[in-house]
Protein backbone atom coordinates (compact mmCIF):
# COMPACT_ATOMS: atom_id res chain seq x y z
CA UNK A 1 0.00 0.00 0.00
CA UNK A 2 1.27 3.47 -0.84
CA UNK A 3 1.08 5.87 2.06
CA UNK A 4 -1.29 8.85 1.76
CA UNK A 5 -2.77 7.74 -1.57
CA UNK A 6 -6.35 6.55 -1.90
CA UNK A 7 -6.19 2.81 -2.77
CA UNK A 8 -8.68 3.42 -5.60
CA UNK A 9 -5.91 5.49 -7.20
CA UNK A 10 -2.93 3.25 -6.41
CA UNK A 11 -2.30 0.22 -4.24
CA UNK A 12 1.33 -0.17 -5.28
CA UNK A 13 3.82 1.09 -7.84
CA UNK A 14 5.50 -0.95 -10.50
CA UNK A 15 8.79 0.61 -11.57
CA UNK A 16 9.75 0.93 -15.22
CA UNK A 17 13.43 1.04 -16.05
CA UNK A 18 14.95 3.44 -18.59
CA UNK A 19 14.95 0.55 -21.08
CA UNK A 20 11.24 -0.11 -21.61
CA UNK A 21 9.71 -3.42 -22.66
CA UNK A 22 7.35 -2.54 -25.51
CA UNK A 23 4.61 -4.79 -26.92
CA UNK A 24 3.90 -4.15 -30.60
CA UNK A 25 0.92 -5.70 -32.35
CA UNK A 26 -1.29 -4.87 -35.33
CA UNK A 27 -4.24 -6.41 -37.07
CA UNK A 28 -3.79 -7.35 -40.73
CA UNK A 29 -5.14 -4.11 -42.21
CA UNK A 30 -3.02 -2.05 -39.79
CA UNK A 31 0.31 -3.89 -40.12
CA UNK A 32 1.69 -1.61 -42.83
CA UNK A 33 0.90 1.44 -40.69
CA UNK A 34 2.65 -0.07 -37.65
CA UNK A 35 5.67 -1.08 -39.76
CA UNK A 36 5.94 2.42 -41.21
CA UNK A 37 5.57 3.98 -37.73
CA UNK A 38 8.20 1.63 -36.28
CA UNK A 39 10.65 2.38 -39.11
CA UNK A 40 10.15 6.11 -38.52
CA UNK A 41 10.89 5.56 -34.80
CA UNK A 42 13.64 2.96 -35.17
CA UNK A 43 16.26 5.06 -33.38
CA UNK A 44 14.05 5.27 -30.30
CA UNK A 45 12.78 1.69 -30.47
CA UNK A 46 16.33 0.29 -30.68
CA UNK A 47 16.97 1.61 -27.17
CA UNK A 48 14.22 -0.62 -25.76
CA UNK A 49 13.23 -4.29 -25.67
CA UNK A 50 10.62 -5.17 -28.28
CA UNK A 51 7.90 -7.84 -28.15
CA UNK A 52 5.36 -8.75 -30.80
CA UNK A 53 2.79 -11.31 -31.75
CA UNK A 54 3.62 -13.88 -34.44
CA UNK A 55 3.44 -12.29 -37.87
CA UNK A 56 3.73 -8.70 -36.64
CA UNK A 57 6.81 -9.52 -34.59
CA UNK A 58 8.47 -11.22 -37.55
CA UNK A 59 7.70 -8.36 -39.90
CA UNK A 60 9.03 -5.83 -37.38
CA UNK A 61 12.26 -7.78 -36.83
CA UNK A 62 12.81 -7.95 -40.58
CA UNK A 63 11.91 -4.31 -41.28
CA UNK A 64 13.89 -2.84 -38.37
CA UNK A 65 16.75 -5.36 -38.33
CA UNK A 66 16.29 -5.47 -34.54
CA UNK A 67 15.55 -8.36 -32.18
CA UNK A 68 11.85 -8.79 -31.39
CA UNK A 69 10.73 -11.37 -28.82
CA UNK A 70 7.86 -13.16 -30.55
CA UNK A 71 4.71 -14.56 -29.03
CA UNK A 72 2.25 -16.74 -30.92
CA UNK A 73 0.02 -15.24 -33.59
CA UNK A 74 -2.81 -13.21 -32.03
CA UNK A 75 -5.65 -15.60 -32.93
CA UNK A 76 -3.57 -18.56 -31.72
CA UNK A 77 -2.98 -17.16 -28.24
CA UNK A 78 -0.52 -14.32 -28.83
CA UNK A 79 -2.90 -11.65 -27.53
CA UNK A 80 -3.37 -13.72 -24.38
CA UNK A 81 0.41 -14.11 -24.04
CA UNK A 82 0.79 -10.33 -24.28
CA UNK A 83 -1.89 -9.92 -21.61
CA UNK A 84 -0.11 -12.42 -19.35
CA UNK A 85 3.18 -10.56 -19.84
CA UNK A 86 1.43 -7.33 -18.79
CA UNK A 87 -0.14 -8.97 -15.72
CA UNK A 88 3.19 -10.50 -14.72
CA UNK A 89 5.04 -7.18 -15.07
CA UNK A 90 7.08 -8.25 -18.11
CA UNK A 91 5.77 -5.47 -20.42
CA UNK A 92 5.79 -1.75 -19.78
CA UNK A 93 3.99 -0.29 -22.81
CA UNK A 94 1.64 -1.51 -25.52
CA UNK A 95 1.34 -0.21 -29.08
CA UNK A 96 -1.66 -1.96 -30.59
CA UNK A 97 -2.85 -0.81 -33.99
CA UNK A 98 -6.17 -2.64 -34.08
CA UNK A 99 -8.65 -2.55 -36.91
CA UNK A 100 -11.83 -0.70 -35.86
CA UNK A 101 -13.74 -1.75 -38.99
CA UNK A 102 -13.21 -5.49 -39.14
CA UNK A 103 -14.42 -8.08 -36.67
CA UNK A 104 -11.69 -10.47 -35.59
CA UNK A 105 -12.19 -14.18 -34.91
CA UNK A 106 -10.46 -13.57 -31.59
CA UNK A 107 -12.35 -10.37 -30.61
CA UNK A 108 -12.76 -11.61 -27.04
CA UNK A 109 -8.96 -11.94 -26.75
CA UNK A 110 -8.48 -8.44 -28.16
CA UNK A 111 -10.94 -7.02 -25.65
CA UNK A 112 -9.22 -8.93 -22.84
CA UNK A 113 -5.83 -7.51 -23.88
CA UNK A 114 -7.16 -3.95 -23.92
CA UNK A 115 -8.82 -4.51 -20.55
CA UNK A 116 -5.70 -5.98 -18.91
CA UNK A 117 -3.62 -3.03 -20.14
CA UNK A 118 -6.03 -0.74 -18.29
CA UNK A 119 -6.14 -2.95 -15.18
CA UNK A 120 -2.34 -2.74 -14.88
CA UNK A 121 -2.21 0.90 -15.98
CA UNK A 122 0.36 0.49 -18.73
CA UNK A 123 0.67 3.20 -21.35
CA UNK A 124 -1.19 2.04 -24.45
CA UNK A 125 -1.41 3.55 -27.91
CA UNK A 126 -4.04 2.30 -30.35
CA UNK A 127 -3.47 4.83 -33.12
CA UNK A 128 -0.47 6.32 -34.86
CA UNK A 129 -1.06 9.72 -33.26
CA UNK A 130 -1.25 8.31 -29.73
CA UNK A 131 1.85 6.18 -30.45
CA UNK A 132 3.68 9.32 -31.63
CA UNK A 133 2.79 11.16 -28.44
CA UNK A 134 3.74 8.21 -26.25
CA UNK A 135 7.09 7.42 -27.85
CA UNK A 136 8.13 11.08 -27.94
CA UNK A 137 7.39 11.57 -24.24
CA UNK A 138 10.37 12.48 -22.07
CA UNK A 139 9.23 9.62 -19.80
CA UNK A 140 10.50 7.16 -22.41
CA UNK A 141 14.05 8.18 -21.47
CA UNK A 142 13.80 7.86 -17.71
CA UNK A 143 12.76 5.52 -14.96
CA UNK A 144 9.10 5.80 -14.03
CA UNK A 145 6.93 4.54 -11.19
CA UNK A 146 3.60 3.41 -12.56
CA UNK A 147 0.66 3.35 -10.14
CA UNK A 148 -1.34 0.14 -10.07
CA UNK A 149 -4.67 -0.44 -8.35
CA UNK A 150 -5.09 -3.81 -6.64
CA UNK A 151 -8.46 -4.73 -8.09
CA UNK A 152 -8.20 -8.07 -6.32
CA UNK A 153 -8.94 -6.26 -3.06
CA UNK A 154 -12.06 -4.75 -4.60
CA UNK A 155 -13.23 -8.16 -5.80
CA UNK A 156 -12.94 -9.55 -2.26
CA UNK A 157 -15.36 -6.99 -0.82
CSV table of C-alpha atoms in Angstrom, one decimal:
chain,number,residue,atom,x,y,z
A,1,UNK,CA,0.0,0.0,0.0
A,2,UNK,CA,1.3,3.5,-0.8
A,3,UNK,CA,1.1,5.9,2.1
A,4,UNK,CA,-1.3,8.9,1.8
A,5,UNK,CA,-2.8,7.7,-1.6
A,6,UNK,CA,-6.4,6.5,-1.9
A,7,UNK,CA,-6.2,2.8,-2.8
A,8,UNK,CA,-8.7,3.4,-5.6
A,9,UNK,CA,-5.9,5.5,-7.2
A,10,UNK,CA,-2.9,3.3,-6.4
A,11,UNK,CA,-2.3,0.2,-4.2
A,12,UNK,CA,1.3,-0.2,-5.3
A,13,UNK,CA,3.8,1.1,-7.8
A,14,UNK,CA,5.5,-1.0,-10.5
A,15,UNK,CA,8.8,0.6,-11.6
A,16,UNK,CA,9.8,0.9,-15.2
A,17,UNK,CA,13.4,1.0,-16.1
A,18,UNK,CA,14.9,3.4,-18.6
A,19,UNK,CA,14.9,0.6,-21.1
A,20,UNK,CA,11.2,-0.1,-21.6
A,21,UNK,CA,9.7,-3.4,-22.7
A,22,UNK,CA,7.3,-2.5,-25.5
A,23,UNK,CA,4.6,-4.8,-26.9
A,24,UNK,CA,3.9,-4.2,-30.6
A,25,UNK,CA,0.9,-5.7,-32.4
A,26,UNK,CA,-1.3,-4.9,-35.3
A,27,UNK,CA,-4.2,-6.4,-37.1
A,28,UNK,CA,-3.8,-7.3,-40.7
A,29,UNK,CA,-5.1,-4.1,-42.2
A,30,UNK,CA,-3.0,-2.0,-39.8
A,31,UNK,CA,0.3,-3.9,-40.1
A,32,UNK,CA,1.7,-1.6,-42.8
A,33,UNK,CA,0.9,1.4,-40.7
A,34,UNK,CA,2.7,-0.1,-37.7
A,35,UNK,CA,5.7,-1.1,-39.8
A,36,UNK,CA,5.9,2.4,-41.2
A,37,UNK,CA,5.6,4.0,-37.7
A,38,UNK,CA,8.2,1.6,-36.3
A,39,UNK,CA,10.7,2.4,-39.1
A,40,UNK,CA,10.2,6.1,-38.5
A,41,UNK,CA,10.9,5.6,-34.8
A,42,UNK,CA,13.6,3.0,-35.2
A,43,UNK,CA,16.3,5.1,-33.4
A,44,UNK,CA,14.0,5.3,-30.3
A,45,UNK,CA,12.8,1.7,-30.5
A,46,UNK,CA,16.3,0.3,-30.7
A,47,UNK,CA,17.0,1.6,-27.2
A,48,UNK,CA,14.2,-0.6,-25.8
A,49,UNK,CA,13.2,-4.3,-25.7
A,50,UNK,CA,10.6,-5.2,-28.3
A,51,UNK,CA,7.9,-7.8,-28.2
A,52,UNK,CA,5.4,-8.8,-30.8
A,53,UNK,CA,2.8,-11.3,-31.7
A,54,UNK,CA,3.6,-13.9,-34.4
A,55,UNK,CA,3.4,-12.3,-37.9
A,56,UNK,CA,3.7,-8.7,-36.6
A,57,UNK,CA,6.8,-9.5,-34.6
A,58,UNK,CA,8.5,-11.2,-37.6
A,59,UNK,CA,7.7,-8.4,-39.9
A,60,UNK,CA,9.0,-5.8,-37.4
A,61,UNK,CA,12.3,-7.8,-36.8
A,62,UNK,CA,12.8,-7.9,-40.6
A,63,UNK,CA,11.9,-4.3,-41.3
A,64,UNK,CA,13.9,-2.8,-38.4
A,65,UNK,CA,16.7,-5.4,-38.3
A,66,UNK,CA,16.3,-5.5,-34.5
A,67,UNK,CA,15.5,-8.4,-32.2
A,68,UNK,CA,11.9,-8.8,-31.4
A,69,UNK,CA,10.7,-11.4,-28.8
A,70,UNK,CA,7.9,-13.2,-30.6
A,71,UNK,CA,4.7,-14.6,-29.0
A,72,UNK,CA,2.2,-16.7,-30.9
A,73,UNK,CA,0.0,-15.2,-33.6
A,74,UNK,CA,-2.8,-13.2,-32.0
A,75,UNK,CA,-5.6,-15.6,-32.9
A,76,UNK,CA,-3.6,-18.6,-31.7
A,77,UNK,CA,-3.0,-17.2,-28.2
A,78,UNK,CA,-0.5,-14.3,-28.8
A,79,UNK,CA,-2.9,-11.6,-27.5
A,80,UNK,CA,-3.4,-13.7,-24.4
A,81,UNK,CA,0.4,-14.1,-24.0
A,82,UNK,CA,0.8,-10.3,-24.3
A,83,UNK,CA,-1.9,-9.9,-21.6
A,84,UNK,CA,-0.1,-12.4,-19.4
A,85,UNK,CA,3.2,-10.6,-19.8
A,86,UNK,CA,1.4,-7.3,-18.8
A,87,UNK,CA,-0.1,-9.0,-15.7
A,88,UNK,CA,3.2,-10.5,-14.7
A,89,UNK,CA,5.0,-7.2,-15.1
A,90,UNK,CA,7.1,-8.3,-18.1
A,91,UNK,CA,5.8,-5.5,-20.4
A,92,UNK,CA,5.8,-1.7,-19.8
A,93,UNK,CA,4.0,-0.3,-22.8
A,94,UNK,CA,1.6,-1.5,-25.5
A,95,UNK,CA,1.3,-0.2,-29.1
A,96,UNK,CA,-1.7,-2.0,-30.6
A,97,UNK,CA,-2.9,-0.8,-34.0
A,98,UNK,CA,-6.2,-2.6,-34.1
A,99,UNK,CA,-8.7,-2.6,-36.9
A,100,UNK,CA,-11.8,-0.7,-35.9
A,101,UNK,CA,-13.7,-1.8,-39.0
A,102,UNK,CA,-13.2,-5.5,-39.1
A,103,UNK,CA,-14.4,-8.1,-36.7
A,104,UNK,CA,-11.7,-10.5,-35.6
A,105,UNK,CA,-12.2,-14.2,-34.9
A,106,UNK,CA,-10.5,-13.6,-31.6
A,107,UNK,CA,-12.3,-10.4,-30.6
A,108,UNK,CA,-12.8,-11.6,-27.0
A,109,UNK,CA,-9.0,-11.9,-26.8
A,110,UNK,CA,-8.5,-8.4,-28.2
A,111,UNK,CA,-10.9,-7.0,-25.6
A,112,UNK,CA,-9.2,-8.9,-22.8
A,113,UNK,CA,-5.8,-7.5,-23.9
A,114,UNK,CA,-7.2,-4.0,-23.9
A,115,UNK,CA,-8.8,-4.5,-20.5
A,116,UNK,CA,-5.7,-6.0,-18.9
A,117,UNK,CA,-3.6,-3.0,-20.1
A,118,UNK,CA,-6.0,-0.7,-18.3
A,119,UNK,CA,-6.1,-3.0,-15.2
A,120,UNK,CA,-2.3,-2.7,-14.9
A,121,UNK,CA,-2.2,0.9,-16.0
A,122,UNK,CA,0.4,0.5,-18.7
A,123,UNK,CA,0.7,3.2,-21.4
A,124,UNK,CA,-1.2,2.0,-24.4
A,125,UNK,CA,-1.4,3.5,-27.9
A,126,UNK,CA,-4.0,2.3,-30.4
A,127,UNK,CA,-3.5,4.8,-33.1
A,128,UNK,CA,-0.5,6.3,-34.9
A,129,UNK,CA,-1.1,9.7,-33.3
A,130,UNK,CA,-1.2,8.3,-29.7
A,131,UNK,CA,1.8,6.2,-30.4
A,132,UNK,CA,3.7,9.3,-31.6
A,133,UNK,CA,2.8,11.2,-28.4
A,134,UNK,CA,3.7,8.2,-26.3
A,135,UNK,CA,7.1,7.4,-27.9
A,136,UNK,CA,8.1,11.1,-27.9
A,137,UNK,CA,7.4,11.6,-24.2
A,138,UNK,CA,10.4,12.5,-22.1
A,139,UNK,CA,9.2,9.6,-19.8
A,140,UNK,CA,10.5,7.2,-22.4
A,141,UNK,CA,14.1,8.2,-21.5
A,142,UNK,CA,13.8,7.9,-17.7
A,143,UNK,CA,12.8,5.5,-15.0
A,144,UNK,CA,9.1,5.8,-14.0
A,145,UNK,CA,6.9,4.5,-11.2
A,146,UNK,CA,3.6,3.4,-12.6
A,147,UNK,CA,0.7,3.4,-10.1
A,148,UNK,CA,-1.3,0.1,-10.1
A,149,UNK,CA,-4.7,-0.4,-8.3
A,150,UNK,CA,-5.1,-3.8,-6.6
A,151,UNK,CA,-8.5,-4.7,-8.1
A,152,UNK,CA,-8.2,-8.1,-6.3
A,153,UNK,CA,-8.9,-6.3,-3.1
A,154,UNK,CA,-12.1,-4.8,-4.6
A,155,UNK,CA,-13.2,-8.2,-5.8
A,156,UNK,CA,-12.9,-9.6,-2.3
A,157,UNK,CA,-15.4,-7.0,-0.8
